[in-house]
Amino acid sequence: MTFVMGPALLFCPADRPERYQKAATRADAVILDLEDAVAPAHKQRARGAILAQLGAAGDEPELDPSRTIIRVNPAGTGEFEKDLHCLAHTPYKTVMLAKAESAEQLEALARYQVIALCETATGVLNAPAIAAAPNVVALMWGAEDLLASLGGTSSRKDDGGYRAVAFHARSSVLLSARAFGKEAVDAVYTNIPDLTGLAAEAADAVASGFGSKACIHPSQAAVVRGAFAPSEAEVSAAAALLQAAAAAGQGVFQYKGQMIDGPILKHAEAVIRRAGEHV
């Protein structure tokens, strides 16, 4: 199973159905959130809103199932069981499991493609085993819940950069996902007005190997999409390099004064692949 929904994944509170379509038009995929974005007293209403937008029997759902993710509550909770009951009556087959901590938790979601959200110390340490689960298509990491699980107070320093432990978790989840051929989703950027900071962080996510980044506001989606879409100059340079490699017909060669080998060619191939995804 592969995850191909695109780079900008936008969270939308599931109890705010009037926002569903706006989220869908702004981002590559919508994450209807049944967990943190919904107050405990409103969770049943949120599940009802998901079911209500499906319409009458035979109608097309308001949201495209191929571009919709449902974030469910943590495994082992009563709300998780209620979420599963709701999902069973929908066409949605991609689930984000909040606070994923073990491969065993994924067994209850065997019918679904799962984005495992590693946002606790246990989840980050168990990321390799979670990534190996057959129904997991992607791993995502979460900064603030992680720091809360550690007894910390903030994932970022005063200058806006992540603390060392957050960077460690980010890298661990990325490495675990890619080691098992799964997609990696970067955490949300919580400073909504700071689109410049978001652009820099999204660009770093691309360069590091993440395939997607989660958003919490519609204004962030275009910035993330822009960061993941290579420029015309980058595509042109990558294509020229690959053509030169084909003409050279050997493992290592010189191109514009630089030694070119396998890893550099893979970088160029990644640029071409991302360009194709943004056509």
XYZ file of C-alpha atoms in Angstrom:
279
model
C 0.000 0.000 0.000
C 1.217 3.499 -0.822
C 0.202 6.949 0.349
C -0.350 9.346 -2.555
C -2.621 12.107 -1.264
C -0.156 14.941 -1.818
C 2.030 17.177 0.322
C -0.447 19.507 2.087
C -2.667 17.685 4.588
C -5.107 20.033 6.325
C -6.676 19.279 9.694
C -10.361 20.161 10.060
C -12.368 19.684 13.276
C -14.886 16.953 12.543
C -17.576 18.812 14.484
C -17.370 21.755 12.039
C -18.926 20.338 8.850
C -19.341 23.834 7.398
C -15.540 23.872 7.021
C -15.210 20.536 5.224
C -15.446 21.865 1.677
C -13.191 24.863 2.304
C -10.526 22.517 3.640
C -10.940 20.198 0.663
C -10.504 23.006 -1.868
C -7.420 24.467 -0.172
C -5.372 21.316 0.480
C -4.352 18.063 -1.151
C -6.177 16.058 1.498
C -8.409 16.766 4.496
C -7.886 15.250 7.944
C -11.240 15.175 9.720
C -10.158 15.292 13.348
C -12.079 13.343 15.967
C -9.331 13.741 18.574
C -7.681 16.896 19.936
C -9.629 19.391 17.810
C -12.936 18.222 19.291
C -13.962 18.765 22.921
C -14.959 15.567 24.761
C -18.564 16.713 25.006
C -18.744 17.208 21.224
C -17.145 13.976 19.983
C -20.423 12.194 19.356
C -21.680 15.205 17.431
C -18.475 15.141 15.382
C -19.038 11.508 14.422
C -22.611 12.381 13.525
C -21.380 15.205 11.275
C -19.150 12.802 9.357
C -22.065 10.443 8.836
C -24.505 13.236 7.951
C -22.413 14.555 5.039
C -22.603 11.156 3.346
C -26.153 11.926 2.257
C -28.835 9.428 1.318
C -28.050 5.868 0.296
C -26.323 5.847 -3.077
C -25.330 9.528 -2.969
C -21.719 10.557 -3.414
C -20.097 11.702 -0.152
C -19.361 15.399 0.177
C -15.653 14.618 0.578
C -13.669 12.486 -1.850
C -12.647 9.295 0.013
C -9.354 9.219 -1.892
C -8.468 12.621 -0.381
C -9.936 12.227 3.104
C -8.282 11.012 6.304
C -10.072 10.449 9.606
C -7.990 11.047 12.726
C -9.300 8.735 15.413
C -8.763 8.813 19.150
C -5.966 6.737 20.740
C -6.294 2.955 20.653
C -7.659 1.359 23.795
C -9.999 4.239 24.656
C -13.776 4.208 24.601
C -13.763 7.018 22.048
C -11.578 4.912 19.737
C -14.174 2.127 19.752
C -16.921 4.624 18.930
C -14.783 6.069 16.132
C -14.390 2.585 14.619
C -18.149 2.064 14.714
C -18.623 5.355 12.874
C -15.963 4.533 10.281
C -17.590 1.202 9.489
C -20.542 3.144 8.042
C -18.453 5.416 5.806
C -16.457 4.993 2.571
C -13.333 6.411 4.219
C -10.460 3.937 4.318
C -7.496 6.064 5.426
C -7.143 6.614 9.165
C -4.692 8.578 11.264
C -4.162 6.905 14.624
C -3.467 9.480 17.312
C -0.719 8.660 19.839
C 0.253 5.393 18.168
C 2.574 3.483 20.477
C 2.836 -0.125 19.271
C 2.388 -2.327 16.235
C -0.254 -4.295 18.117
C -2.535 -1.259 18.183
C -2.666 -1.348 14.390
C -4.396 -4.734 14.389
C -7.758 -3.140 15.253
C -7.387 -1.065 12.076
C -6.545 -3.959 9.765
C -9.293 -2.893 7.323
C -7.774 0.544 6.859
C -4.677 2.290 5.544
C -3.127 3.895 8.591
C -1.024 6.993 9.144
C 0.507 6.282 12.550
C 1.011 9.481 14.531
C 4.030 8.991 16.799
C 3.666 11.777 19.341
C 4.675 10.218 22.667
C 8.044 8.999 23.904
C 6.845 5.403 23.593
C 5.551 5.967 20.087
C 8.813 7.498 18.872
C 10.905 4.699 20.393
C 8.615 2.089 18.800
C 8.462 3.857 15.421
C 10.393 1.118 13.555
C 7.991 -1.619 14.673
C 5.002 0.590 13.910
C 6.338 1.386 10.433
C 6.742 -2.322 9.750
C 3.021 -3.016 10.287
C 1.530 -4.040 6.919
C -1.432 -1.650 7.033
C 0.695 1.403 7.887
C 1.202 3.641 4.859
C 2.861 6.576 6.624
C 4.286 7.820 9.892
C 3.779 11.311 11.239
C 5.331 12.867 14.298
C 3.842 15.417 16.698
C 5.919 17.885 18.682
C 3.691 19.301 21.404
C 2.132 16.024 22.543
C 5.619 14.530 22.588
C 6.969 17.237 24.881
C 3.914 16.878 27.102
C 4.586 13.137 27.386
C 8.129 13.984 28.511
C 6.937 16.476 31.126
C 8.287 19.378 29.090
C 6.645 22.716 28.391
C 7.431 23.579 24.763
C 8.905 21.894 21.700
C 10.475 25.135 20.444
C 13.051 27.577 21.712
C 12.539 31.332 21.869
C 13.923 31.742 18.332
C 11.246 29.389 16.967
C 13.567 26.485 16.304
C 12.901 23.026 17.684
C 14.587 21.822 20.844
C 17.085 18.994 20.415
C 14.694 16.306 21.653
C 12.079 17.364 19.108
C 14.649 17.234 16.293
C 15.643 13.760 17.479
C 12.024 12.578 17.345
C 11.534 14.139 13.899
C 14.586 12.352 12.546
C 13.702 9.055 14.224
C 10.216 8.973 12.731
C 11.495 9.953 9.284
C 14.205 7.262 9.345
C 11.769 4.611 10.575
C 9.219 5.419 7.891
C 11.716 5.405 5.038
C 13.482 2.270 6.297
C 10.252 0.365 5.714
C 9.295 2.104 2.480
C 6.531 4.183 4.049
C 5.682 7.862 3.628
C 6.762 10.411 6.254
C 4.577 13.364 7.282
C 6.104 16.372 9.020
C 4.422 17.909 12.063
C 2.240 21.005 12.006
C 3.606 24.544 12.291
C 1.547 26.133 15.048
C 2.465 29.802 14.498
C -0.284 30.432 11.934
C 0.587 34.052 10.938
C 4.262 33.189 10.392
C 4.091 31.964 6.810
C 7.772 32.774 6.285
C 8.748 30.423 9.090
C 6.389 27.792 7.730
C 7.932 28.074 4.264
C 11.420 27.564 5.701
C 10.337 24.564 7.750
C 8.463 23.035 4.807
C 11.516 23.512 2.582
C 13.620 21.721 5.180
C 11.046 18.909 5.287
C 11.385 18.464 1.520
C 15.185 18.501 1.651
C 15.184 16.025 4.549
C 12.964 13.488 2.802
C 9.451 14.066 4.131
C 6.725 13.536 1.547
C 3.996 15.607 3.216
C 3.432 18.208 5.919
C 0.322 18.649 8.023
C -1.402 22.045 8.255
C -3.776 23.533 10.812
C -5.082 26.517 8.814
C -6.141 26.883 5.165
C -3.599 29.678 4.634
C -0.776 27.213 5.304
C -1.695 24.742 2.559
C -0.526 26.868 -0.380
C 2.803 27.566 1.352
C 3.402 23.863 1.919
C 2.428 22.980 -1.645
C 4.787 25.649 -2.929
C 7.670 24.263 -0.881
C 7.145 20.735 -2.173
C 6.757 21.765 -5.819
C 10.194 22.169 -7.449
C 10.832 25.294 -9.485
C 11.171 25.209 -13.273
C 14.897 25.829 -12.875
C 15.260 22.888 -10.492
C 13.341 20.582 -12.836
C 15.372 21.731 -15.829
C 18.668 21.205 -14.004
C 17.634 17.763 -12.769
C 16.520 16.684 -16.244
C 19.776 17.887 -17.788
C 21.790 16.010 -15.188
C 19.896 12.779 -15.811
C 20.378 13.174 -19.562
C 24.099 13.645 -19.010
C 24.173 10.492 -16.875
C 22.461 8.500 -19.600
C 24.952 9.787 -22.157
C 27.936 9.039 -19.891
C 26.852 5.426 -19.508
C 29.019 4.832 -16.439
C 28.716 4.840 -12.675
C 30.737 7.973 -11.899
C 31.315 10.927 -14.226
C 32.071 14.628 -14.192
C 29.350 17.173 -14.897
C 29.945 20.930 -14.741
C 33.074 20.361 -12.667
C 31.357 18.120 -10.115
C 31.734 14.390 -9.573
C 28.341 12.741 -10.086
C 27.489 9.381 -8.552
C 24.423 7.400 -7.543
C 23.181 9.481 -4.575
C 23.297 12.727 -6.564
C 21.321 11.101 -9.375
C 18.726 9.945 -6.859
C 18.335 13.549 -5.713
C 17.684 14.561 -9.332
C 15.184 11.734 -9.758
C 13.356 12.921 -6.627
C 13.008 16.415 -8.124
C 11.523 14.988 -11.336
C 9.175 12.770 -9.342
C 7.931 15.687 -7.240
C 7.417 17.756 -10.380
C 5.230 14.998 -11.819
C 3.162 14.904 -8.651
C 2.444 18.650 -8.946
C 1.395 18.729 -12.602
